[in-house]
Each structure stands twice: as structure tokens, then as C-alpha cells.
Coordinates of C-alpha atoms and ligand atoms in Angstrom, one line a residue:
X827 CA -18.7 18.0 -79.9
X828 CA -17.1 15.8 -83.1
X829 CA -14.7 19.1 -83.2
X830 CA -13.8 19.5 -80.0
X831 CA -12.7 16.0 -79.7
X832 CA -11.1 16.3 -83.1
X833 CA -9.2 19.8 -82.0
X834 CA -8.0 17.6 -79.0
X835 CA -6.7 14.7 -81.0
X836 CA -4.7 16.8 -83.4
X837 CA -3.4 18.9 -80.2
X838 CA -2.2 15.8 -78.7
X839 CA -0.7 14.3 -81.9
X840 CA 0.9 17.8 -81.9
X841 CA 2.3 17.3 -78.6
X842 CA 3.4 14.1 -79.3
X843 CA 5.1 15.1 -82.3
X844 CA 6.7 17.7 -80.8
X845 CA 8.0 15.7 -77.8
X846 CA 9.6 13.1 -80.3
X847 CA 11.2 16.2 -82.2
X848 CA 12.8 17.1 -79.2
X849 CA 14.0 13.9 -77.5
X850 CA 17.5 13.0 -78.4
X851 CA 17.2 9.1 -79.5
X852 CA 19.2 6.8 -77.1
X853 CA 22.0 4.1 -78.0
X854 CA 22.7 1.2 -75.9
X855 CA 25.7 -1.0 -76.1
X856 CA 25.6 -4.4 -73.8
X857 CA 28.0 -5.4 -72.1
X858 CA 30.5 -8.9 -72.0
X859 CA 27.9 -12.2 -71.8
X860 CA 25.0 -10.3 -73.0
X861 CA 23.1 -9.6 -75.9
X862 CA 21.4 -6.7 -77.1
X863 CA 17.7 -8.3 -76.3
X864 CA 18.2 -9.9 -73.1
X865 CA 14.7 -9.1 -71.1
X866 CA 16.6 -8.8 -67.7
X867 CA 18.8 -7.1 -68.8
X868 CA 19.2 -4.3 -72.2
X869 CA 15.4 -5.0 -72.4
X870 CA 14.5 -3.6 -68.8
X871 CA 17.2 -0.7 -69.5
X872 CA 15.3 0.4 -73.0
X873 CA 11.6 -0.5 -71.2
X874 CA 13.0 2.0 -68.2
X875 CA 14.5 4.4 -70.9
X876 CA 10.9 4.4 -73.0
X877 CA 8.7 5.2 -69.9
X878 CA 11.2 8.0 -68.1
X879 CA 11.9 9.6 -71.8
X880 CA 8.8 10.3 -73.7
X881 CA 8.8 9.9 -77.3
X882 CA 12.5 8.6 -77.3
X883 CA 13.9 6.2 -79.8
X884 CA 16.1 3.6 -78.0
X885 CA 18.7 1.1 -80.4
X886 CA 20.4 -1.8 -78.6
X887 CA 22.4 -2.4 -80.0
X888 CA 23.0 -6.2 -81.7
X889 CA 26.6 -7.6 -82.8
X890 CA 25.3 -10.3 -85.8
X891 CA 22.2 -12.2 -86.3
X892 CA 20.4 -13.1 -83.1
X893 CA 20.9 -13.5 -79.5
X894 CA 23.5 -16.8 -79.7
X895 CA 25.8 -14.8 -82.3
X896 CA 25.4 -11.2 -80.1
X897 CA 27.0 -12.5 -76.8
X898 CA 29.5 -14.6 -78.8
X899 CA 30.3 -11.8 -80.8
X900 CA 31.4 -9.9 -77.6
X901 CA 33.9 -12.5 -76.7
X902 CA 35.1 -13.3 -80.1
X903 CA 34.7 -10.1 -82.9
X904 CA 37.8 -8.3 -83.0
X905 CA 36.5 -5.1 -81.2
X906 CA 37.7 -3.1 -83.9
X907 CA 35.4 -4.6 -86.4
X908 CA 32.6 -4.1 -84.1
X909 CA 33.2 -0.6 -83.9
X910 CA 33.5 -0.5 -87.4
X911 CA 30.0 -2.3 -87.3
X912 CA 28.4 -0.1 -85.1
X913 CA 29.5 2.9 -86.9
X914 CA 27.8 2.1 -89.9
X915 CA 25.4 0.6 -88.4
X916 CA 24.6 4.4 -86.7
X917 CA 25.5 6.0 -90.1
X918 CA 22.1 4.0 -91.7
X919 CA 19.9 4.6 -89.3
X920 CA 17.9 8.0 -89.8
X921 CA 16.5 8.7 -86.8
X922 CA 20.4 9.0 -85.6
X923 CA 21.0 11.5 -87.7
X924 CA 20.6 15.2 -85.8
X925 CA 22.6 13.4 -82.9
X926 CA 22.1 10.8 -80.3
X927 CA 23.2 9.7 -77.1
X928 CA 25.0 6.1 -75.5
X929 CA 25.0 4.3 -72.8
X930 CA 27.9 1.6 -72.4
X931 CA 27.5 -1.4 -70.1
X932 CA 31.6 -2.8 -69.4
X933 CA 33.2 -3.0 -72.0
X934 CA 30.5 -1.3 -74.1
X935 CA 31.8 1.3 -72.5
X936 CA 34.4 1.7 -74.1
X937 CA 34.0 0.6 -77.1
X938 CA 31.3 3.4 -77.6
X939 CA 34.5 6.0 -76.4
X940 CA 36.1 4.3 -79.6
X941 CA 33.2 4.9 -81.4
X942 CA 33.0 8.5 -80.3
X943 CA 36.8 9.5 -81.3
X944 CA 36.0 7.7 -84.5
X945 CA 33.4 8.3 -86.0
X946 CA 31.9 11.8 -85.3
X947 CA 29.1 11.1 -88.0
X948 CA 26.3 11.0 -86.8
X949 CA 27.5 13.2 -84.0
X950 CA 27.1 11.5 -80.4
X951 CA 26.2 13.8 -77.5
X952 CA 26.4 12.4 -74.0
X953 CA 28.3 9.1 -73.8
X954 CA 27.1 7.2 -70.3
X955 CA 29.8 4.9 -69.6
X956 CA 28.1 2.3 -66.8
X957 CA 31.4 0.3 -65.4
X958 CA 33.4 0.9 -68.8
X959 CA 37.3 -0.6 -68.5
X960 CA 38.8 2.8 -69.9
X961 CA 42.1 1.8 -68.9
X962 CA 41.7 -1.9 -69.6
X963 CA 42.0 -5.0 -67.1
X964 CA 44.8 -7.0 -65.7
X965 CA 42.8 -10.2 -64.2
X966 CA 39.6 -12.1 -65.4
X967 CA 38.5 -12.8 -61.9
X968 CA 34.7 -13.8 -63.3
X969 CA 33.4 -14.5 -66.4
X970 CA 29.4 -13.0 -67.1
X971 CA 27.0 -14.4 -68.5
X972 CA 26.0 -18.3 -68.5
X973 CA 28.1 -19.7 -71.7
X974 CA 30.4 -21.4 -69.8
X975 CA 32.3 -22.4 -73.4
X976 CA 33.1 -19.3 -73.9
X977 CA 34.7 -18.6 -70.8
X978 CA 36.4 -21.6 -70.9
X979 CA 37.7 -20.0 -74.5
X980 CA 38.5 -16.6 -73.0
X981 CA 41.0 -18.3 -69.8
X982 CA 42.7 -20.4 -72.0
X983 CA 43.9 -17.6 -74.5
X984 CA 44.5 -15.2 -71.9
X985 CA 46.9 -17.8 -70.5
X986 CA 48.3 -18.4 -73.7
X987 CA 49.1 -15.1 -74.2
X988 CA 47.3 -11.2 -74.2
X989 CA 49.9 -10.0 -76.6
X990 CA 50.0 -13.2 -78.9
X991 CA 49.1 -11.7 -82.2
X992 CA 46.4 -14.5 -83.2
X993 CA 44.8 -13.7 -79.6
X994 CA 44.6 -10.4 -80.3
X995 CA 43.0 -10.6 -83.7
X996 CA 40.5 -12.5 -82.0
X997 CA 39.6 -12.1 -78.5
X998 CA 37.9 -9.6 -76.9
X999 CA 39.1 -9.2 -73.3
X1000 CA 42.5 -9.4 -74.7
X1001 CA 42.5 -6.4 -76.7
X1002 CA 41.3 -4.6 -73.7
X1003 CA 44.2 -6.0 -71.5
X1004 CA 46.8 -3.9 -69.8
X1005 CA 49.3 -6.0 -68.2
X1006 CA 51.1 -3.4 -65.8
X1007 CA 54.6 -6.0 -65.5
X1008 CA 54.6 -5.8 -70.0
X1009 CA 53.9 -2.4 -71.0
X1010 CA 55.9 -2.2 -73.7
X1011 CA 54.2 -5.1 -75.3
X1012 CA 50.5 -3.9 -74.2
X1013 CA 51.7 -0.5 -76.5
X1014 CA 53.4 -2.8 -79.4
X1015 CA 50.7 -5.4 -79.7
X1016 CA 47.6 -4.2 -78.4
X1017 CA 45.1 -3.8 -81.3
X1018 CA 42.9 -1.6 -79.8
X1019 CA 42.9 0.1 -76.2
X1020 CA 46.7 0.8 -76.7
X1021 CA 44.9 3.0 -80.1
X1022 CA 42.0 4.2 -78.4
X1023 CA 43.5 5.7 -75.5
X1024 CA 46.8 7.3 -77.8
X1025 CA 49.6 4.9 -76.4
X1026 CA 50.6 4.3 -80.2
X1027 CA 50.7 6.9 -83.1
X1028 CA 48.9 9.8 -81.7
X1029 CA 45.8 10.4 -84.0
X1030 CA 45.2 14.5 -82.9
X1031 CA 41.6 13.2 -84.3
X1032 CA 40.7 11.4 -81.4
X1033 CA 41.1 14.0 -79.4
X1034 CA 39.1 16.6 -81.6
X1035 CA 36.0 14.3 -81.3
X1036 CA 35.9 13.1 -77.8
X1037 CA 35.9 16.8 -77.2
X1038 CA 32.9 17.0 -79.2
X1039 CA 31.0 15.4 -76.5
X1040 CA 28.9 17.6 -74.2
X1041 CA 29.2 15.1 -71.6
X1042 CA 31.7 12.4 -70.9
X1043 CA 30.1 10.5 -67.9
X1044 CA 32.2 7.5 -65.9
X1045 CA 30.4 5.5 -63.4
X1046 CA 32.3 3.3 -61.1
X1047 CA 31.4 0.4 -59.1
X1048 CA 32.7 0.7 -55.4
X1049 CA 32.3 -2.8 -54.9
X1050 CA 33.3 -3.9 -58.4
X1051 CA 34.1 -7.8 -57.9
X1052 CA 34.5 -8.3 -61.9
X1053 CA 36.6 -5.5 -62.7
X1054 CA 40.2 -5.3 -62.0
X1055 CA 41.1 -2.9 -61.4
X1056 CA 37.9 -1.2 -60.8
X1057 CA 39.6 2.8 -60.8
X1058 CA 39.6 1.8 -64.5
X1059 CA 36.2 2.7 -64.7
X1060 CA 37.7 6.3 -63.5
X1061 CA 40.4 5.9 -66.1
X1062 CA 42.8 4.7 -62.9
X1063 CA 44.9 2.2 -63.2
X1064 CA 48.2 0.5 -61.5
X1065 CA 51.4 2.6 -61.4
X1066 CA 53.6 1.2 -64.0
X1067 CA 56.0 -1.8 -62.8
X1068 CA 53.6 -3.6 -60.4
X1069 CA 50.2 -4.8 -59.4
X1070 CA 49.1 -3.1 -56.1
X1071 CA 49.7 0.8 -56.5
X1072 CA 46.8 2.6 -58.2
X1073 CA 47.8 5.4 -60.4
X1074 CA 44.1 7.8 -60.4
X1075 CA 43.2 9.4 -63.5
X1076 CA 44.8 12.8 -62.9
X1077 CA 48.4 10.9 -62.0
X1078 CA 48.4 8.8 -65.4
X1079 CA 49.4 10.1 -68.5
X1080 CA 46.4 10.1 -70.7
X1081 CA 45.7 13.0 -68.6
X1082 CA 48.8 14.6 -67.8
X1083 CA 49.7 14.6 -71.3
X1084 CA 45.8 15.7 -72.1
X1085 CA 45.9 12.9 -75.1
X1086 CA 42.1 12.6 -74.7
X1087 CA 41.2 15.8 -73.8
X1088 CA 40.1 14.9 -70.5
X1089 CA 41.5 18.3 -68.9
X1090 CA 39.4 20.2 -71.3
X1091 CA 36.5 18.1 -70.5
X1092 CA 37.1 18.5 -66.8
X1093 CA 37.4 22.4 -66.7
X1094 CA 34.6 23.0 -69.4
X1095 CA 32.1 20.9 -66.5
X1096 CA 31.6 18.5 -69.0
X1097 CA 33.6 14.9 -67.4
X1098 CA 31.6 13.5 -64.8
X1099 CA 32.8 10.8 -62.0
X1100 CA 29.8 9.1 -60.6
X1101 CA 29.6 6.0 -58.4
X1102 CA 27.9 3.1 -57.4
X1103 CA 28.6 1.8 -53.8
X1104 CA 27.7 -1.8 -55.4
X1105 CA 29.1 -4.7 -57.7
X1106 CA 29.6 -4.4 -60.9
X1107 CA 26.2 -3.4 -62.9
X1108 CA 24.7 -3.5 -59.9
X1109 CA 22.6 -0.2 -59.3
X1110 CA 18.8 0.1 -58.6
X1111 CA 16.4 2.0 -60.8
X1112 CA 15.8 4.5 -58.8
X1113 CA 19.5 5.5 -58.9
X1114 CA 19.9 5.2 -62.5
X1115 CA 16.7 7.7 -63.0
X1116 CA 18.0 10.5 -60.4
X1117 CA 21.5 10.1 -61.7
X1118 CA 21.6 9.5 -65.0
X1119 CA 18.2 9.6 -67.0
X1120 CA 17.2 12.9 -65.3
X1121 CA 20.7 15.1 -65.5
X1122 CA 21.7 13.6 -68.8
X1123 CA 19.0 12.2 -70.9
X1124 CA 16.2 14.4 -70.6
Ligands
NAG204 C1 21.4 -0.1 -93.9 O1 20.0 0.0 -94.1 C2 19.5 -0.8 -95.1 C3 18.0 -0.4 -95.2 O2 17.4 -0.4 -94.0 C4 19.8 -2.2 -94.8 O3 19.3 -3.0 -95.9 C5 21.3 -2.4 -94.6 O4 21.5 -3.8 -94.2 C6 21.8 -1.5 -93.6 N1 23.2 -1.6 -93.4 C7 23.8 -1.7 -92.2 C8 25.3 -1.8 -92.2 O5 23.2 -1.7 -91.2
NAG205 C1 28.0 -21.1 -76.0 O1 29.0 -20.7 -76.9 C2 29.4 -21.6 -77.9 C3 30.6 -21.1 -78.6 O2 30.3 -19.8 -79.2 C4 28.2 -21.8 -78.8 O3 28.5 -22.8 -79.8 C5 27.0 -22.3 -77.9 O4 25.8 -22.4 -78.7 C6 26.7 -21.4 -76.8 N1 25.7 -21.9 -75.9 C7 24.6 -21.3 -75.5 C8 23.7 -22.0 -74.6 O5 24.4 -20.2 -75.9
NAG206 C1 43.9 14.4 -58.4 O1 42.6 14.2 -58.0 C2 42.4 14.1 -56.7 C3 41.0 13.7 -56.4 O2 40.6 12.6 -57.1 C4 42.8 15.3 -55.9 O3 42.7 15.2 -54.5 C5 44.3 15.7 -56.3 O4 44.6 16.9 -55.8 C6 44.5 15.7 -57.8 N1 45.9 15.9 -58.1 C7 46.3 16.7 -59.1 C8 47.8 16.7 -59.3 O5 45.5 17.4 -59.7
NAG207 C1 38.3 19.0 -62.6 O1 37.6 20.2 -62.5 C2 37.2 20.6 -61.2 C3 36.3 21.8 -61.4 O2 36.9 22.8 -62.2 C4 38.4 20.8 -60.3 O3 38.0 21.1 -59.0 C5 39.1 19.4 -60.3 O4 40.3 19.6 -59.6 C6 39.5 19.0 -61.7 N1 40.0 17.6 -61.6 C7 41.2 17.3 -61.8 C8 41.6 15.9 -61.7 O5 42.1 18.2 -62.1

């Protein structure tokens, strides 16, 4: 009897080893107003993540000490230095090492895609963008999260000036902002989407490691009412010049100059356009499992 049981108890440590061998961990990065630990928020998504992925290590990741520091950080930490952050923060950590994938919340988004074309150690796999502002924003239309301080902080600079070179050093929303009516100043000053997305010196690097992905996966909200524009999420944006046209991904020149290797992506199967028929951040469990969890993360 003592043997069967035991027989059973090592096949199920087996199993469980096995399982955990198998399961690709899972990196989260939050979006603007929230913090890594948030139990309404990145705690549900890595609670969900635990139960519909067996075994699976899931890092939320957290920008400085604690939960005050975390959502400040993602108004006020040069977004450059939090990529640089995050990438050795990924680099330390083990269990990362055979390859993981991400999910970015807004701009987490895309600051995992920067995180993707630069630092290809340890490799990243599927990159989730939920809402991600790939071609920027032009308009701060609300602010998330409850610190109404540092949205305060945020309108004021933006009004003082996107391109201003102390605003860029050290705001957030700035260094994702593409003012449409200023290109030539978004592509001369901005610190980082203007790099990420190969508007300045063209790093052929980039390029070589977004391609490593086997899946680059946007999701859009239809009813986006904190994201403008929302075809950003789809890597749209306005036609140069004005404020009302929408250029779509396959009309701007990231693509039609295949700077990203989007077109490779595309024909490989390997860029995927979902949507959300909601607000921003808005989607139901349910959809998140069938859509993303179970075609991507499994
Ligand atoms: C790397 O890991 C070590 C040991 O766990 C830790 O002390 C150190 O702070 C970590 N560094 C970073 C950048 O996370
Ligand atoms: C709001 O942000 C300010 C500025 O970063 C910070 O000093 C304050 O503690 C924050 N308030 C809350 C409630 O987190
Ligand atoms: C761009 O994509 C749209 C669908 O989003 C498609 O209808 C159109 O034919 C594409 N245009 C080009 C030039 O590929
Ligand atoms: C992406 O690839 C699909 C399938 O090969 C193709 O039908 C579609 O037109 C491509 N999208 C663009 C924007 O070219």
C-alpha cells in the first residue's frame, strides 16, 4: 500500500516537474498609473495566468522599491532607463533564461517591443501587446490611475513642451509623443519612440531581433477613450500634416520601408491584429483565455 501511494507521489512530482520544464515562464509589464502588484489589476492577470498555465512562472514586473515608487516610476523614469532596468533585471533572473514570453499593458507595450529589439538575451518569444501606443500619442485625453499629482505633473509638461529637452529626459508620456503638426522635431528630440521605431539612425539590430519573435501580437481597443489615436495600437497613426486622417499600418512607413520587419512578420503568420470592441484595458476573462492565454501562452 505505503508503495503504491509512494509510486503515485513520485509520478505526480514527475508530472509536475515535467509540466514546469515545459511551460514557458510569463513577463508582465503594467501599464501608466499602475504598479506591478496592484490586486485588481497585474495581481488578477498573474492569479489568471497561474491557474490557466500550469506550472508557469509569472514576473511583474516592478520599476523601484514598492508600489508608491512603481507607478511613479511610470510617469517619471526616463523610459530608456527602464528598459535598461528591465533588461538586466531579465538577464538575473534564471528561470528566464531558455526564453520567456511578455505581456504589455499601454505603454508596457511598447516598452517591452524596446526591450525585444534590444536586448535579445534572454531571448523573448511571444510579446502580447494589450493596447500598446506603437506609434505614440498626440492628446492626453485621461490620465489612469488615482495620483492625481502626477497627472497634474504630466499636463503641465506636455504643455510646456513634448520636445523640450528637460521634458524628455524626464517624462514618460512625452517620450512616447508624436505630434503629427512637428514631425521633424518628434524625429530630432524624441528620446525614445523616434529610436525604437527607426525614425533616427537606423540600428539594422532592431530589426534582426524583433524578427526573432515567433509572435508579435497587437490588440486594439475599439472603443479606446484613453488612447489617441487608438490605430496606434495597430501601429496606425495620423497622415503626416494634420490631426484627423489615419494613416493604417500598411500605409506608414515603418512598414512600407519594412524598418521593423513587420512585412516579414506578416507573411511568416507571425503579426497578429486582435481587438477588443471595448475601452481601453477593458476585456473580460473569458476573452483574454480564448484569445490570448490559449493560442499564445500554452
Ligand atoms: C541580480 O540578482 C541578485 C541576486 O538575486 C540581486 O542581488 C541583484 O540585485 C540583482 N540585480 C538586478 C539588476 O536585478
Ligand atoms: C502621488 O504622487 C506623488 C508624486 O510622485 C507622491 O509624492 C505621492 O506619494 C503620491 N500619492 C499617492 C497616494 O500615492
Ligand atoms: C492595407 O491593409 C488593409 C486592411 O487593413 C487592406 O485592405 C489594404 O489592401 C492594404 N493595403 C496595402 C497597400 O497592402
Ligand atoms: C499580411 O499577411 C496576410 C496573409 O499573408 C495578407 O493577407 C495581408 O494582406 C498582409 N497584410 C498586409 C498589411 O500586407
Amino acid at each position: 500500500m505505503a508503495a503504491k501511494v509512494n509510486v503515485i507521489v513520485f509520478l505526480s512530482v514527475l508530472a509536475f516537474a515535467f509540466a514546469a520544464s515545459q511551460t514557458v515562464p510569463i513577463v508582465i509589464w503594467h501599464g501608466m498609473g499602475d504598479s506591478c502588484c496592484n490586486p485588481l489589476s497585474m495581481g488578477s492577470i498573474k492569479k489568471l495566468l497561474e491557474r490557466e498555465v500550469k506550472g508557469v512562472y509569472v514576473r511583474s514586473l516592478e520599476i523601484g522599491d514598492g508600489i508608491v515608487e512603481d507607478t511613479e516610476n511610470g510617469f517619471l523614469m526616463n523610459a530608456n532607463d527602464q528598459i535598461s532596468l528591465v533588461c538586466s533585471k531579465l538577464k538575473n533572473d534564471s528561470k528566464l533564461a531558455a526564453g520567456y514570453n511578455s505581456i504589455g499593458f499601454s505603454q508596457g507595450g511598447q516598452f517591452l517591443r524596446a526591450v525585444a529589439q534590444r536586448c535579445p538575451s534572454p531571448p523573448m518569444l511571444n510579446l502580447i501587446s494589450v493596447g500598446g501606443q506603437h506609434q505614440g500619442v498626440y492628446g492626453f485625453p485621461k490620465c489612469p490611475g488615482d495620483n492625481a499629482t502626477l497627472c497634474n505633473i504630466v499636463r503641465q509638461l506636455l504643455n510646456y513642451g513634448a520636445y523640450v529637452s528637460f521634458v524628455q529626459d524626464h517624462l514618460v508620456q512625452a517620450e512616447y509623443w508624436q505630434d503629427p503638426l512637428n514631425l521633424e522635431e518628434y524625429r530630432k528630440y524624441s528620446v525614445f519612440l523616434a529610436d525604437i521605431n527607426q525614425e533616427q539612425t537606423v540600428k539594422p539590430s532592431y530589426k534582426e531581433n524583433l524578427l526573432k519573435l515567433k509572435n508579435l501580437v497587437l490588440i486594439k481597443f475599439l472603443q479606446d477613450t484613453m488612447v489617441q489615436p487608438r490605430e496606434s495600437e495597430w501601429f496606425g497613426f495620423y497622415a503626416p500634416g494634420q490631426t484627423k486622417d489615419i494613416l493604417p499600418m500598411n500605409q506608414t512607413k515603418i512598414w512600407t520601408e519594412d524598418r521593423l520587419g513587420l512585412q516579414t512578420l506578416n507573411s511568416s503568420g507571425r503579426l497578429h491584429f486582435l481587438s477588443s470592441d471595448t475601452d481601453h484595458l477593458q476585456f473580460t476573462e473569458t476573452w483574454f483565455i480564448e484569445n490570448v492565454v490559449n493560442k499564445f501562452l500554452k
